[in-house]
Structures are given as C-alpha cells and as structure tokens.
Amino acid sequence: MLEVILISSIKVIVVVVVLLTGCAYATYMERKVLAFMQNRIGPNYAGPYGLLQPIADAVKLIFKEDVVPDNVERLTYTLAPMISFVPAMLTFAVVPFSSNFTLFGYEITGVISDLNIGILFVFAITSLGVYGILLGGWSAGSKYSLLGGLRASAQMISYELSYGLSIVGVIIIANTLSMVELVEQQSSIGSWFIWKQPLGFLLYITCAVAETNRSPFDLPEAESELVGGYHTEYSSMRFAQFFIGEYGNMLAVSAVATTLFFGGWQGPLLPPVIWFLIKVFCFMFFYIWLRATLPRFRYDQLMNFGWKVLFPLALFNTLLTGLWVLWLGDVLFGG
Amino acid sequence: MFETFYPILFLFVFAVFLAVLLTVFSVILGRRTRSGKKGQSYECGVEPVGTNKEPIPVKYFLIGISFILFDIELIFLLPWAVVSRELGMFGFISIAVFIALVIIGYIYELGKGALKWE
C-alpha cells in the first residue's frame, strides 16, 4: 500500500515536471522553428542558441505585476486560469509513455494510471478546458475578451463532436477503451491504426488543431481584430497559466494521437520513452508547420467547416468502419 | 481500484497545488502600483467604449444546444464500439438506425438554418 502510494506519487511528480519543461520548451521550439521557416534567427541571446529563453521568460513572468482590472468578477477571474491549467495536466494521467520497466528493484508501470476507460477520460478532461476560456473571457469585464471567449467556446464545442466521433472508428477496430491495450495492439509499424483509419486520423488531427485553438483555427486569438482574445485582461502568472494550458493541451492531443494512431511508445532499438517523445515532438513540429503555412480561416468558414463537412464525414467514417469490420474484419484487421 | 484512482487523485491535487502556487507567487513577488486609469479595461489608449454586459447573440446558444444533443448521441456510440464484434450484424443495424435518426435531426436542423453563420 505504502509502496504503491510512494511509487505513483513520485511518478506523477516526475511526469508533471517533464510536462512543464516540455511546455516551456515547446514555446522555444515554436519560436525557433517559425523563425527558421521565415528566414530569421529567433531567440538567440539567453544562453547558447537561446536555449535558456524559456527560463528567462518564466522568471520575467513571475516578477511581473499582477494587474487586475477594477470591473472583473473576482472569483471566476481567479479560477479561470487554473481551470484551463489543471485539465492540461490531468490528460497525461492515462497516456502510456513507456513499457513497464524496473528501477531500483521496483517494477514500475509505464503509465500513471491504467484506467479501463482511458480514452473516455481523456475526452472528458479535454472538454473541461472550454470552461476556463469561457469564464476567463466573461469575467474579465472587457468586451474584447468576452468576444474572444464566446468565439473560442463556440468553436471548441463545434469541433468536439467530430473530435469525439473520429476516435469511434479506432475503438471499433480495437474493441477497447484502455490506452495501454491500444498501444499493445499496435506492436509493429504495419499494425498502426493510421493505416486502418486514414480518414479517422485526418478528422482527428483537424479537430485537434481546432480544439486547441491553434492556427489556422486560432480565431479566439485573432490579434488583428480582437486584441488578444480571452486573455486580454490577464497578466503575469495568470496569463502564463493560460499559455501553459494551451501548450499542455497541444502536447496532450499529440500524445493521444501518438497513442491512438502511431503505436505509442512502440519502436525498435531506442528505449520506449524516447520513441514516445520523438513521436509527440513530430506532432508538435506539424502544429508549428501548419501555423507557418496556412492563413487564418474566417469565422463563418470555420463554423460551416466544422458542422457541415467534418461532422457528416465523421458519422460516415464511423458507419463505414463498423460495416468494414463486420464484412472484411478478420481478413484485413486481424482478430 | 486504489492503484487505478489514487494516482489520478494525486495528479489532480498536485496540479491544483501548482496552479495556486504559481498565482500566489506572482501576486507576492510582482510589483504593485496603482494609479489613476490603470484599473480600466483595455481599449488601446482611449476611454473604454461600452461594457461586456450586453446581450449575447442567440446563435451561440443554438450552437450550445445542438452540441449537447449531438454529444449525447455520440456517447451512445461508444458502448457499441467497444463490443461491436460480439454484437455482429444485429448491433450494426441497430446503430445504423440510430445514426439515421441522428442524421434526420441534423438535416432538419440544417433546413431550419440553426447552423447558419454569416
């Protein structure tokens, strides 16, 4: 009992620390990659190649003044950044990051908690992020942040439908909701679920970009028309929490995509954790690549795309997969 | 049971602790100055115009209601997906009828213009 408590507590702390570092360096990676794509150098003053930039940013943000406007709703204004910060961390509770390994004579599982409804947990937690954004936008007492918050939440719930539907195909094939079992079923490159669910993967990745409010779906932050969106009135560490939440969510959907479609930690030669990190960072690179390439959608285009293209496609994908598994199932998808 | 849920609980408590810690840090360590117009909402250097306590377009509520309806229907698909192989053709036809009903509702909603943005 005590051993279980100790081991899992240490594991949680290690994962959260790695995750926060990952968020910090995701910002560095984004700035650096964007810079190179636009033929600039990017951050290069703090430390070699600017590698200490995220730490400098964190220190700066902590020591900044915490400006709270006069006409805010105190309670929700304080809670909103936390509500967007906590779910980003919680998603990683069920994502398997490694195979089981032995450390100091203890058998340690490669996942914080092997929940038997893992995927459902991920989607439930991801949906909570919308509260942080909506409450933050509403309680700040500024019309820009209200508009940003409204847009963000309408966008997120619109894309959440197709987001949830896009994984039903995977579950039909795998017949399990547990993330650990999903990874175990994809032991070689040939058995990755992306080959069996190409449409499902496209839907997932499109909706994931929209869910995390990233370019080209970054309407909530449209700085050319809405100043800064829902976090206009936030400053200092509260502002940073929204950002950690955003980057944490990006890492989370990347990790879930890795687990669902790309075989999770499975891979030859290198240790499982390294494979997991490589795959996740490929997705992060993809995110940044999208941002450097595509222009922003218009809001009506965005909503129409979500409701009139992605949603019917996702339903179609679900039905097709169900039928396919029944007719050709054991020929193509194995037992 | 305990091994499954304790880590999630601990992660939740730890994340909340971190969130509170970060906020308190910046409140304590940051500078504090108040002056004249500093507490006003952001308006790019001029006097703020209007407030955020104005009516919200009804379209957002429509989107919200549609989301709840379709999301609940989506939830019913998941149990079928988990046991789809065992249920076989019977399960598939049942779920096909169910999805057909969802699509009828969806087409009705499209026809009524509830999802129209301009």
Coordinates of C-alpha atoms in Angstrom, one line a residue:
Chain A
M1 CA 0.0 0.0 0.0
L2 CA 2.6 2.5 1.1
E3 CA 4.9 1.4 -1.7
V4 CA 2.1 2.0 -4.3
I5 CA 1.5 5.4 -2.9
L6 CA 5.1 6.3 -2.9
I7 CA 5.9 5.0 -6.4
S8 CA 2.9 6.5 -8.1
S9 CA 3.4 9.9 -6.3
I10 CA 7.0 10.1 -7.5
K11 CA 5.9 9.1 -11.0
V12 CA 3.2 11.8 -11.0
I13 CA 5.7 14.5 -9.9
V14 CA 8.3 13.4 -12.5
V15 CA 5.7 13.4 -15.3
V16 CA 4.4 16.9 -14.3
V17 CA 7.9 18.3 -14.1
V18 CA 8.7 16.8 -17.5
L19 CA 5.4 18.1 -18.9
L20 CA 6.0 21.7 -17.6
T21 CA 9.5 21.7 -19.0
G22 CA 8.0 20.3 -22.3
C23 CA 5.5 23.2 -22.3
A24 CA 8.3 25.7 -21.8
Y25 CA 10.5 24.3 -24.5
A26 CA 7.5 23.9 -26.8
T27 CA 7.3 27.7 -26.8
Y28 CA 11.1 27.9 -27.6
M29 CA 10.7 25.3 -30.3
E30 CA 7.8 27.2 -31.8
R31 CA 9.7 30.5 -31.9
K32 CA 12.8 28.9 -33.3
V33 CA 11.1 26.8 -36.0
L34 CA 8.8 29.6 -37.0
A35 CA 11.9 31.9 -37.2
F36 CA 13.8 29.5 -39.5
M37 CA 10.7 29.0 -41.7
Q38 CA 10.6 32.8 -42.1
N39 CA 14.3 33.1 -42.7
R40 CA 15.0 34.7 -39.3
I41 CA 17.2 33.5 -36.4
G42 CA 14.7 33.6 -33.5
P43 CA 15.7 33.8 -29.8
N44 CA 19.5 33.6 -29.5
Y45 CA 20.5 35.9 -26.6
A46 CA 19.8 33.8 -23.5
G47 CA 22.3 31.0 -23.3
P48 CA 23.7 29.0 -26.3
Y49 CA 21.3 29.1 -29.2
G50 CA 18.9 30.9 -26.9
L51 CA 18.3 27.7 -25.0
L52 CA 17.7 29.5 -21.7
Q53 CA 15.0 31.7 -23.2
P54 CA 12.0 29.7 -21.7
I55 CA 13.6 30.1 -18.2
A56 CA 14.2 33.8 -18.7
D57 CA 10.5 34.1 -19.8
A58 CA 9.3 32.2 -16.8
V59 CA 11.3 34.4 -14.4
K60 CA 10.1 37.5 -16.1
L61 CA 6.5 36.5 -15.9
I62 CA 6.7 35.6 -12.2
F63 CA 8.2 39.0 -11.4
K64 CA 5.7 41.0 -13.5
E65 CA 3.0 43.0 -11.8
D66 CA -0.3 41.1 -11.5
V67 CA -2.7 43.7 -12.9
V68 CA -6.3 43.1 -12.0
P69 CA -8.8 45.5 -13.7
D70 CA -11.4 47.1 -11.5
N71 CA -14.6 45.7 -13.1
V72 CA -13.7 41.9 -13.0
E73 CA -15.8 39.2 -11.4
R74 CA -13.2 38.3 -8.7
L75 CA -14.0 34.6 -8.2
T76 CA -14.2 33.4 -11.7
Y77 CA -11.4 35.7 -12.8
T78 CA -9.1 34.0 -10.3
L79 CA -10.4 30.5 -11.1
A80 CA -10.4 30.7 -14.9
P81 CA -6.6 30.3 -15.5
M82 CA -6.5 27.4 -13.1
I83 CA -9.4 25.7 -14.8
S84 CA -7.5 25.8 -18.1
F85 CA -4.2 24.8 -16.4
V86 CA -5.4 21.7 -14.5
P87 CA -7.1 19.7 -17.2
A88 CA -4.0 20.1 -19.4
M89 CA -2.0 18.3 -16.7
L90 CA -4.7 15.7 -16.0
T91 CA -4.9 14.3 -19.5
F92 CA -1.5 12.7 -19.0
A93 CA -2.8 10.5 -16.2
V94 CA -3.9 7.9 -18.7
V95 CA -1.4 8.3 -21.5
P96 CA 1.1 5.4 -21.6
F97 CA 4.6 6.8 -22.1
S98 CA 6.7 3.7 -21.8
S99 CA 6.6 -0.1 -21.4
N100 CA 6.8 -1.5 -17.9
F101 CA 10.4 -1.2 -16.5
T102 CA 12.4 -2.0 -13.4
L103 CA 14.1 0.8 -11.4
F104 CA 16.0 0.2 -8.2
G105 CA 14.4 -3.2 -7.9
Y106 CA 10.8 -2.0 -8.2
E107 CA 8.5 -3.0 -11.1
I108 CA 7.1 0.3 -12.5
T109 CA 4.3 0.6 -15.0
G110 CA 4.8 2.9 -17.9
V111 CA 1.6 4.8 -17.3
I112 CA 0.4 6.9 -14.4
S113 CA -3.0 5.0 -14.2
D114 CA -4.2 2.2 -16.4
L115 CA -7.8 3.3 -16.4
N116 CA -10.0 0.9 -18.3
I117 CA -12.0 3.8 -19.9
G118 CA -8.8 5.8 -20.7
I119 CA -10.0 7.4 -23.9
L120 CA -13.3 8.5 -22.4
F121 CA -11.3 10.1 -19.5
V122 CA -9.1 12.0 -22.0
F123 CA -12.1 13.4 -23.9
A124 CA -14.0 14.3 -20.7
I125 CA -11.0 16.1 -19.3
T126 CA -10.2 17.9 -22.6
S127 CA -13.7 19.2 -22.8
L128 CA -13.3 20.9 -19.4
G129 CA -10.7 23.3 -20.9
V130 CA -13.6 25.2 -22.5
Y131 CA -14.8 26.4 -19.1
G132 CA -11.5 28.1 -18.3
I133 CA -11.6 30.0 -21.6
L134 CA -15.3 30.9 -21.4
L135 CA -15.1 32.0 -17.7
G136 CA -11.9 33.9 -18.3
G137 CA -13.4 35.8 -21.3
W138 CA -16.6 36.6 -19.5
S139 CA -15.3 37.6 -16.1
A140 CA -12.5 39.9 -17.3
G141 CA -15.1 42.7 -17.9
S142 CA -13.7 43.7 -21.3
K143 CA -15.7 43.3 -24.5
Y144 CA -12.8 42.0 -26.4
S145 CA -12.2 39.2 -24.0
L146 CA -15.9 38.4 -24.0
L147 CA -16.0 38.1 -27.8
G148 CA -12.8 36.0 -27.7
G149 CA -14.1 33.7 -25.0
L150 CA -17.5 33.3 -26.8
R151 CA -15.9 32.5 -30.1
A152 CA -13.4 30.1 -28.5
S153 CA -16.1 28.2 -26.7
A154 CA -18.4 28.0 -29.7
Q155 CA -15.6 26.8 -31.9
M156 CA -14.4 24.2 -29.3
I157 CA -17.8 22.7 -28.8
S158 CA -18.5 22.6 -32.5
Y159 CA -15.3 20.7 -33.2
E160 CA -15.7 18.5 -30.2
L161 CA -18.4 16.5 -31.9
S162 CA -16.2 15.4 -34.8
Y163 CA -13.3 15.1 -32.4
G164 CA -15.2 12.5 -30.3
L165 CA -16.6 10.8 -33.4
S166 CA -13.2 10.5 -35.1
I167 CA -12.0 8.0 -32.5
V168 CA -15.0 5.8 -32.6
G169 CA -13.5 4.1 -35.6
V170 CA -10.4 3.2 -33.7
I171 CA -12.4 1.8 -30.8
I172 CA -14.5 -0.3 -33.2
I173 CA -11.3 -1.9 -34.5
A174 CA -9.5 -2.2 -31.2
N175 CA -12.6 -3.1 -29.1
T176 CA -11.2 -1.5 -26.0
L177 CA -11.1 1.9 -24.3
S178 CA -7.9 1.4 -22.4
M179 CA -4.9 3.3 -23.7
V180 CA -2.5 0.7 -22.6
E181 CA -4.2 -2.1 -24.6
L182 CA -4.5 0.2 -27.6
V183 CA -0.7 0.6 -27.6
E184 CA -0.2 -3.2 -27.1
Q185 CA -2.3 -3.8 -30.2
Q186 CA 0.0 -1.7 -32.4
S187 CA 3.2 -3.6 -31.9
S188 CA 4.6 -3.1 -35.4
I189 CA 4.5 -0.3 -38.0
G190 CA 2.2 -2.4 -40.1
S191 CA -0.4 -2.6 -37.3
W192 CA -0.5 1.1 -36.6
F193 CA -4.1 2.3 -36.6
I194 CA -3.4 5.1 -39.0
W195 CA -3.3 2.6 -41.9
K196 CA -6.7 1.2 -40.8
Q197 CA -8.2 4.6 -40.1
P198 CA -6.8 7.2 -42.5
L199 CA -10.0 9.2 -42.6
G200 CA -10.4 9.0 -38.9
F201 CA -6.8 10.3 -38.4
L202 CA -7.4 13.2 -40.7
L203 CA -10.5 14.1 -38.8
Y204 CA -8.8 13.7 -35.5
I205 CA -5.8 15.9 -36.4
T206 CA -8.1 18.6 -37.9
C207 CA -10.3 18.7 -34.9
A208 CA -7.4 18.6 -32.5
V209 CA -5.9 21.7 -34.1
A210 CA -9.3 23.4 -33.8
E211 CA -9.8 22.1 -30.2
T212 CA -6.5 23.6 -29.0
N213 CA -7.3 26.9 -30.8
R214 CA -4.2 26.8 -33.0
S215 CA -3.6 28.3 -36.4
P216 CA -5.3 28.1 -38.9
F217 CA -8.2 27.8 -36.4
D218 CA -6.9 30.4 -34.0
L219 CA -9.9 32.7 -34.2
P220 CA -10.1 33.3 -30.5
E221 CA -6.7 34.9 -30.5
A222 CA -7.2 36.8 -33.8
E223 CA -4.9 39.6 -32.7
S224 CA -5.7 41.7 -35.8
E225 CA -9.4 42.1 -34.7
L226 CA -9.8 41.0 -31.1
V227 CA -6.6 42.4 -29.4
G228 CA -5.7 39.2 -27.6
G229 CA -8.9 37.3 -27.2
Y230 CA -10.0 35.8 -23.9
H231 CA -6.7 36.6 -22.1
T232 CA -6.6 40.3 -22.9
E233 CA -7.0 41.4 -19.3
Y234 CA -4.7 38.8 -17.8
S235 CA -1.2 39.5 -16.8
S236 CA 1.8 37.9 -15.0
M237 CA 1.5 34.3 -14.0
R238 CA -2.3 34.1 -14.6
F239 CA -1.6 34.8 -18.2
A240 CA 1.2 32.3 -18.2
Q241 CA -1.2 29.6 -16.9
F242 CA -3.4 30.1 -19.9
F243 CA -0.4 29.6 -22.1
I244 CA 0.8 26.5 -20.2
G245 CA -2.7 25.2 -20.6
E246 CA -2.6 25.8 -24.3
Y247 CA 0.8 24.2 -24.8
G248 CA -0.1 21.4 -22.4
N249 CA -3.2 20.7 -24.4
M250 CA -1.2 20.7 -27.6
L251 CA 1.2 18.1 -26.0
A252 CA -1.8 16.2 -24.8
V253 CA -3.5 15.8 -28.1
S254 CA -0.2 15.0 -29.7
A255 CA 0.4 12.3 -27.1
V256 CA -3.2 10.9 -27.6
A257 CA -2.7 10.9 -31.4
T258 CA 0.6 9.1 -30.9
T259 CA -1.2 6.5 -28.7
L260 CA -4.3 6.1 -30.9
F261 CA -2.7 6.1 -34.4
F262 CA 1.1 5.8 -34.2
G263 CA 1.7 2.9 -31.9
G264 CA 2.5 4.9 -28.7
W265 CA 5.9 4.0 -27.2
Q266 CA 6.5 1.0 -29.5
G267 CA 9.6 1.2 -31.7
P268 CA 12.8 -0.6 -32.4
L269 CA 16.3 -0.1 -30.8
L270 CA 15.7 3.1 -28.8
P271 CA 14.1 3.0 -25.3
P272 CA 10.3 3.3 -25.4
V273 CA 10.2 6.7 -23.6
I274 CA 12.5 8.1 -26.4
W275 CA 10.2 6.8 -29.1
F276 CA 7.2 8.3 -27.4
L277 CA 8.9 11.7 -27.1
I278 CA 10.1 11.6 -30.7
K279 CA 6.5 10.9 -32.0
V280 CA 5.0 13.6 -29.8
F281 CA 7.5 16.2 -31.0
C282 CA 6.9 15.2 -34.6
F283 CA 3.3 16.3 -33.9
M284 CA 4.4 19.5 -32.3
F285 CA 6.5 20.2 -35.3
F286 CA 3.5 19.6 -37.5
Y287 CA 1.5 22.1 -35.4
I288 CA 4.2 24.8 -35.9
W289 CA 4.5 23.9 -39.6
L290 CA 0.7 24.5 -40.0
R291 CA 1.0 27.8 -38.3
A292 CA 3.8 28.9 -40.6
T293 CA 2.0 27.7 -43.7
L294 CA -1.8 28.4 -43.6
P295 CA -3.7 31.7 -43.3
R296 CA -6.4 32.0 -40.7
F297 CA -10.0 30.9 -41.5
R298 CA -12.9 33.4 -41.4
Y299 CA -15.3 32.6 -38.6
D300 CA -18.3 31.6 -40.7
Q301 CA -16.0 29.4 -42.8
L302 CA -14.7 27.8 -39.6
M303 CA -18.2 27.0 -38.2
N304 CA -19.5 25.8 -41.6
F305 CA -16.5 23.6 -42.0
G306 CA -17.0 22.0 -38.6
W307 CA -20.7 21.4 -38.8
K308 CA -21.2 20.8 -42.5
V309 CA -18.1 19.0 -43.5
L310 CA -16.4 17.3 -40.6
F311 CA -19.4 16.1 -38.7
P312 CA -21.1 14.2 -41.6
L313 CA -17.7 12.9 -42.6
A314 CA -17.1 11.6 -39.1
L315 CA -20.5 9.9 -39.0
F316 CA -19.8 8.3 -42.4
N317 CA -16.4 7.1 -41.1
T318 CA -18.0 5.5 -38.1
L319 CA -20.6 3.6 -40.2
L320 CA -18.0 2.6 -42.8
T321 CA -15.7 1.2 -40.2
G322 CA -18.4 -0.7 -38.4
L323 CA -19.5 -2.3 -41.7
W324 CA -16.0 -2.9 -42.8
V325 CA -15.0 -4.7 -39.6
L326 CA -18.1 -6.9 -39.9
W327 CA -17.7 -7.9 -43.5
L328 CA -13.9 -8.0 -44.0
G329 CA -12.8 -7.7 -40.4
D330 CA -10.8 -10.7 -39.9
V331 CA -9.2 -10.5 -43.4
L332 CA -7.9 -7.0 -43.0
F333 CA -7.9 -6.1 -39.4
G334 CA -6.9 -9.3 -37.7
G335 CA -8.9 -11.0 -34.9
Chain B
M1 CA -9.2 0.0 -7.6
F2 CA -7.0 2.0 -5.3
E3 CA -4.0 1.6 -7.6
T4 CA -6.0 3.0 -10.5
F5 CA -7.6 6.0 -8.9
Y6 CA -5.1 7.2 -6.4
P7 CA -2.6 8.4 -9.0
I8 CA -5.3 10.4 -10.8
L9 CA -6.4 12.0 -7.5
F10 CA -2.8 12.8 -6.6
L11 CA -2.2 14.3 -10.0
F12 CA -5.3 16.4 -9.7
V13 CA -4.3 17.6 -6.2
F14 CA -0.7 18.3 -7.4
A15 CA -1.9 20.2 -10.4
V16 CA -4.3 22.4 -8.3
F17 CA -1.5 23.0 -5.8
L18 CA 0.8 24.1 -8.7
A19 CA -1.8 26.4 -10.1
V20 CA -2.4 28.1 -6.8
L21 CA 1.3 28.3 -6.1
L22 CA 2.0 30.0 -9.4
T23 CA -0.7 32.5 -8.9
V24 CA 0.3 33.3 -5.3
F25 CA 4.0 33.6 -6.4
S26 CA 3.3 36.3 -8.9
V27 CA 0.9 38.1 -6.5
I28 CA 3.6 38.2 -3.8
L29 CA 6.7 38.7 -6.0
G30 CA 5.3 41.1 -8.6
R31 CA 5.4 44.8 -8.3
R32 CA 2.2 46.5 -7.1
T33 CA 1.4 50.0 -8.2
R34 CA -2.0 51.6 -8.6
S35 CA -2.5 54.8 -10.5
G36 CA -5.4 56.7 -12.0
K37 CA -6.7 54.8 -15.0
K38 CA -4.8 51.6 -14.5
G39 CA -7.8 49.6 -13.5
Q40 CA -9.7 50.3 -16.7
S41 CA -10.4 47.7 -19.3
Y42 CA -8.1 47.5 -22.3
E43 CA -9.1 50.0 -25.1
C44 CA -5.8 50.8 -26.9
G45 CA -5.1 54.0 -25.0
V46 CA -8.5 55.7 -25.2
E47 CA -11.5 55.8 -22.9
P48 CA -13.2 52.3 -22.9
V49 CA -16.4 52.3 -25.0
G50 CA -19.3 50.1 -23.9
T51 CA -19.2 47.2 -21.5
N52 CA -19.3 43.4 -21.8
K53 CA -22.6 43.2 -20.0
E54 CA -24.5 43.3 -23.3
P55 CA -26.8 40.6 -24.7
I56 CA -25.0 37.7 -26.3
P57 CA -26.1 36.7 -29.9
V58 CA -28.6 33.8 -29.7
K59 CA -26.6 31.9 -32.3
Y60 CA -24.1 30.9 -29.6
F61 CA -26.9 29.4 -27.5
L62 CA -28.2 27.5 -30.6
I63 CA -24.7 26.1 -31.1
G64 CA -24.6 25.1 -27.4
I65 CA -27.9 23.3 -27.6
S66 CA -27.1 21.5 -30.8
F67 CA -23.8 20.5 -29.2
I68 CA -25.4 18.9 -26.2
L69 CA -27.9 17.0 -28.3
F70 CA -25.4 15.6 -30.7
D71 CA -22.8 14.9 -28.0
I72 CA -25.2 12.8 -26.0
E73 CA -26.0 10.8 -29.2
L74 CA -22.2 10.4 -29.7
I75 CA -21.8 9.0 -26.2
F76 CA -24.3 6.2 -27.1
L77 CA -22.0 5.1 -29.9
L78 CA -19.1 4.4 -27.6
P79 CA -20.5 1.3 -25.8
W80 CA -21.5 -0.2 -29.1
A81 CA -18.0 0.5 -30.5
V82 CA -16.4 -1.5 -27.6
V83 CA -18.5 -4.6 -28.2
S84 CA -19.1 -4.2 -32.0
R85 CA -17.5 -7.5 -32.9
E86 CA -19.6 -9.5 -30.3
L87 CA -22.9 -7.9 -31.3
G88 CA -22.2 -8.5 -35.0
M89 CA -24.8 -7.6 -37.7
F90 CA -27.6 -7.1 -35.2
G91 CA -25.6 -4.4 -33.4
F92 CA -24.6 -2.8 -36.6
I93 CA -28.1 -2.5 -37.9
S94 CA -29.4 -1.1 -34.6
I95 CA -26.7 1.5 -34.6
A96 CA -27.3 2.3 -38.3
V97 CA -30.9 3.0 -37.5
F98 CA -29.8 5.2 -34.5
I99 CA -27.4 7.1 -36.7
A100 CA -30.1 7.5 -39.4
L101 CA -32.3 9.2 -36.7
V102 CA -29.4 11.5 -35.8
I103 CA -28.9 12.4 -39.4
I104 CA -32.6 13.1 -39.9
G105 CA -32.4 15.5 -36.9
Y106 CA -29.2 17.0 -38.3
I107 CA -30.8 17.6 -41.7
Y108 CA -33.9 19.2 -40.0
E109 CA -31.5 21.5 -38.1
L110 CA -29.7 22.4 -41.3
G111 CA -33.0 23.1 -43.0
K112 CA -34.1 25.4 -40.2
G113 CA -30.9 27.4 -40.5
A114 CA -29.8 26.8 -37.0
L115 CA -26.2 26.3 -38.1
K116 CA -26.1 29.2 -40.5
W117 CA -23.4 31.8 -40.0
E118 CA -22.8 34.9 -42.0

